Coordinates of C-alpha atoms in Angstrom, one line a residue:
Chain O
X782 CA -89.7 50.2 18.1
X783 CA -86.6 49.0 15.7
X784 CA -85.9 52.1 12.3
X785 CA -83.5 52.1 10.2
X786 CA -84.3 55.5 7.8
X787 CA -82.5 54.8 3.7
X788 CA -82.2 58.3 1.5
X789 CA -85.6 59.5 0.2
X790 CA -85.5 57.7 -3.2
X791 CA -85.1 57.8 -6.7
X792 CA -82.0 58.9 -7.5
X793 CA -80.4 58.7 -11.2
X794 CA -76.9 59.2 -12.1
X795 CA -75.7 59.3 -15.0
X796 CA -72.8 56.6 -15.8
X797 CA -69.5 57.0 -14.7
X798 CA -70.4 58.7 -12.0
X799 CA -71.0 57.4 -8.3
X800 CA -73.9 56.9 -6.4
X801 CA -74.2 57.9 -2.8
X802 CA -76.9 55.8 0.0
X803 CA -77.5 56.5 3.0
X804 CA -78.5 55.1 6.0
X805 CA -79.6 55.5 8.8
X806 CA -80.9 53.9 12.8
X807 CA -82.0 53.5 15.7
X808 CA -81.2 51.5 18.0
X809 CA -77.4 52.2 19.0
X810 CA -76.7 48.4 20.3
X811 CA -76.9 47.2 16.5
X812 CA -73.5 45.2 15.8
X813 CA -74.0 44.2 12.2
X814 CA -74.2 46.3 8.9
X815 CA -75.8 45.3 5.1
X816 CA -76.2 46.7 2.4
X817 CA -78.3 44.5 -0.5
X818 CA -79.6 44.7 -4.3
X819 CA -83.0 43.6 -4.8
X820 CA -83.7 43.8 -9.3
X821 CA -87.1 43.9 -9.4
X822 CA -88.7 40.4 -8.5
X823 CA -85.9 39.0 -7.2
X824 CA -84.9 38.0 -3.6
X825 CA -81.8 40.6 -2.0
X826 CA -78.3 39.1 -2.9
X827 CA -75.8 41.0 -0.8
X828 CA -73.1 43.3 -1.4
X829 CA -71.6 44.6 1.5
X830 CA -71.0 43.6 5.2
X831 CA -69.3 46.2 7.9
X832 CA -68.8 46.3 11.2
X833 CA -66.5 48.4 12.2
X834 CA -66.3 52.0 11.9
X835 CA -64.5 53.5 8.9
X836 CA -64.7 52.5 5.3
X837 CA -63.8 49.3 3.6
X838 CA -63.5 48.6 -0.1
X839 CA -64.4 45.8 -2.4
X840 CA -64.3 46.2 -6.4
X841 CA -66.3 49.9 -7.4
X842 CA -68.6 49.9 -3.5
X843 CA -67.3 51.7 -1.4
X844 CA -69.6 51.4 3.2
X845 CA -68.6 53.2 5.6
X846 CA -70.6 53.2 8.4
X847 CA -70.3 55.4 12.2
X848 CA -71.8 54.0 14.8
X849 CA -72.0 56.9 16.9
X850 CA -73.3 58.7 14.4
X851 CA -75.1 55.6 13.7
X852 CA -75.1 56.6 10.1
X853 CA -73.9 53.8 7.3
X854 CA -73.1 55.1 3.4
X855 CA -72.5 52.9 0.4
X856 CA -71.2 54.7 -2.7
X857 CA -70.8 52.8 -6.2
X858 CA -68.5 54.0 -8.0
X859 CA -68.2 54.1 -12.3
X860 CA -71.7 53.2 -11.7
X861 CA -73.1 51.1 -14.6
X862 CA -76.5 50.7 -16.2
X863 CA -76.8 47.0 -14.4
X864 CA -76.2 48.7 -10.8
X865 CA -80.0 50.5 -11.5
X866 CA -81.8 48.2 -8.5
X867 CA -83.2 49.0 -5.5
X868 CA -80.6 48.6 -2.4
X869 CA -81.8 47.4 0.5
X870 CA -79.9 48.9 3.6
X871 CA -79.5 46.4 6.1
X872 CA -79.1 45.8 10.5
X873 CA -78.8 43.6 12.8
X874 CA -79.6 45.3 16.2
X875 CA -77.8 44.6 18.3
X876 CA -79.0 41.0 21.5
X877 CA -80.7 40.2 17.9
X878 CA -79.7 36.2 16.7
X879 CA -77.4 35.9 13.2
X880 CA -79.5 37.3 10.5
X881 CA -82.3 38.7 12.1
X882 CA -82.5 41.8 10.0
X883 CA -84.3 45.4 9.9
X884 CA -84.2 46.9 6.7
X885 CA -84.1 50.1 5.4
X886 CA -87.3 50.9 2.6
X887 CA -84.6 50.8 0.4
X888 CA -83.6 53.9 -2.4
X889 CA -84.4 52.8 -6.4
X890 CA -80.9 54.2 -8.4
X891 CA -81.0 54.3 -11.4
X892 CA -77.9 54.6 -13.8
X893 CA -78.8 56.3 -17.0
X894 CA -76.3 56.5 -20.8
Chain T
X787 CA -71.1 29.6 -2.4
X788 CA -74.6 27.8 -0.4
X789 CA -77.9 27.8 -1.7
X790 CA -81.0 28.0 -0.2
X791 CA -84.1 26.8 -2.6
X792 CA -87.6 28.4 -2.7
X793 CA -90.8 26.7 -4.1
X794 CA -93.0 27.5 -5.6
X795 CA -91.8 30.3 -7.4
X796 CA -94.7 31.1 -7.9
X797 CA -98.4 30.6 -7.1
X798 CA -101.9 31.9 -8.0
X799 CA -104.6 30.1 -5.5
X800 CA -108.5 30.9 -4.4
X801 CA -109.5 33.3 -1.5
X802 CA -110.0 30.5 1.8
X803 CA -107.8 28.2 0.1
X804 CA -103.9 26.8 1.8
X805 CA -100.2 27.5 0.4
X806 CA -97.8 26.2 1.8
X807 CA -93.5 27.9 1.1
X808 CA -90.5 25.2 0.9
X809 CA -88.0 26.4 1.6
X810 CA -84.4 24.3 2.0
X811 CA -81.0 24.4 2.3
X812 CA -79.7 22.2 -0.4
X813 CA -75.7 22.4 0.7
X814 CA -75.3 23.1 4.2
X815 CA -77.4 23.0 7.5
X816 CA -79.3 25.6 8.3
X817 CA -79.7 26.1 12.3
X818 CA -81.7 28.7 11.7
X819 CA -84.2 30.1 9.1
X820 CA -86.1 33.6 8.5
X821 CA -89.5 34.4 7.1
X822 CA -90.1 37.4 5.2
X823 CA -92.7 39.4 4.0
X824 CA -92.6 41.9 1.1
X825 CA -95.2 44.5 -0.8
X826 CA -95.0 46.0 -3.8
X827 CA -92.5 48.9 -3.7
X828 CA -92.1 48.2 0.3
X829 CA -89.4 46.7 1.8
X830 CA -88.7 43.0 3.4
X831 CA -90.6 42.8 6.8
X832 CA -89.9 40.0 8.8
X833 CA -92.3 37.9 10.3
X834 CA -90.8 35.0 11.9
X835 CA -87.6 33.0 12.7
X836 CA -87.9 29.7 12.6
X837 CA -85.0 27.6 14.6
X838 CA -85.0 23.8 13.8
X839 CA -87.3 21.6 16.1
X840 CA -89.1 24.3 17.8
X841 CA -91.6 26.5 17.4
X842 CA -91.0 29.5 15.6
X843 CA -91.1 33.2 17.2
X844 CA -93.3 35.7 15.2
X845 CA -92.9 39.4 14.8
X846 CA -95.6 41.6 16.3
X847 CA -98.1 41.8 14.2
X848 CA -98.5 38.6 12.4
X849 CA -100.8 35.7 13.0
X850 CA -99.1 33.0 14.3
X851 CA -102.6 31.0 13.4
X852 CA -102.5 31.7 10.0
X853 CA -99.3 31.9 8.9
X854 CA -97.7 28.3 10.2
X855 CA -94.4 27.9 10.0
X856 CA -92.6 23.6 10.1
X857 CA -88.9 23.7 10.4
X858 CA -88.8 19.9 11.2
X859 CA -84.9 19.2 9.7
X860 CA -82.0 21.5 9.2
X861 CA -82.5 21.3 5.5
X862 CA -85.8 22.5 5.3
X863 CA -88.8 25.3 6.5
X864 CA -92.0 25.4 4.7
X865 CA -95.3 28.9 5.8
X866 CA -98.6 27.5 4.5
X867 CA -100.5 30.2 4.4
X868 CA -104.1 30.0 5.2
X869 CA -106.7 31.1 4.6
X870 CA -105.7 32.8 2.5
X871 CA -107.2 36.0 0.9
X872 CA -106.1 39.1 -1.7
X873 CA -104.6 41.2 1.7
X874 CA -101.9 38.1 2.1
X875 CA -100.9 38.8 -2.4
X876 CA -97.7 39.1 -2.0
X877 CA -93.9 38.2 -2.3
X878 CA -92.5 36.0 0.4
X879 CA -88.6 35.1 1.3
X880 CA -86.4 33.4 3.7
X881 CA -83.3 33.1 5.0
X882 CA -81.4 30.5 6.7
X883 CA -78.2 30.5 8.6
X884 CA -75.8 27.2 8.4
X885 CA -73.6 25.3 10.8
X886 CA -69.9 24.4 9.6
X887 CA -68.8 25.9 7.1
X888 CA -71.7 28.6 6.4
X889 CA -71.5 29.7 10.1
X890 CA -72.4 33.5 10.2
X891 CA -72.7 33.3 6.8
X892 CA -76.9 34.1 5.9
X893 CA -79.1 32.9 2.7
X894 CA -81.3 34.4 1.6
X895 CA -83.8 31.4 -1.3
X896 CA -85.5 33.6 -4.3
X897 CA -88.6 34.6 -3.5
X898 CA -92.0 32.9 -4.2
X899 CA -94.8 34.9 -5.2
X900 CA -98.6 34.6 -3.9
X901 CA -101.5 36.5 -5.3
X902 CA -104.9 35.0 -3.9
X903 CA -107.3 35.9 -6.3

C-alpha cells in the first residue's frame, strides 16, 4: 500500500512567521510531487510542483524535495491569515499515468493575526 | 488557465435514487479524467481513472457497478452514483489532464457535494 504521510496538525503560527509543512512518501519510484491548498468546502488548488531534488521557490512559497529520504516539504514565509487552509501533499507514483495522485491526509494551518 | 467545470455543485437526494455528476473541460480536450471522493476532514481518495472512449479503471474497494463512469467525449466525463445511500454522502471532485497547450497540466473541478437523506 503506497502511502503519503503529512505531519500531524493542526499547525498554528502567528502572522509574519514561517510555516513549515512536511510530507513523507513510501514509493521510492515516485517522480512528481505537489502541494495543494484547500479551503473549506472548495476543491484543491495547486501551490507548488517539484520534480528534482533541492529547493524550488515561488514567491513566499518554497518546496524542498529529498528523494533519498523520501521527503518533501513546503515552507510559507511571511504567513498571512489568508494562508489559513488545509495543505495537501500529493505524489504521483512511479509508473502511473500523469495526474494519478496519492494525497496525504492534509495539515490544517491557521495563521493568527 | 484551463477550466474544469463540475455540475451540480450541490445535490441532495433521497436514499435509493441515482445521481449524475458531470465534469467538463471547457477550453481543452481532456484525454484523462480522474474522480476523487473526499469525506469530511479526510483527504482525497482516488476512485477511478477515466480515459476517453474506454472503460474506467477503478481503484481497489470502489464498486464499479455502483459508481458508473462514462467518458464519451474529450470534454465530458460523468459519474453516476446508483442507488445512493447516506454513506455515499461526500464531496466528489474530478480532475483532468489535457492535450495541446495544456499537456502535462492537471486541473481540478470545483467539486460536487452530495447529501443522501
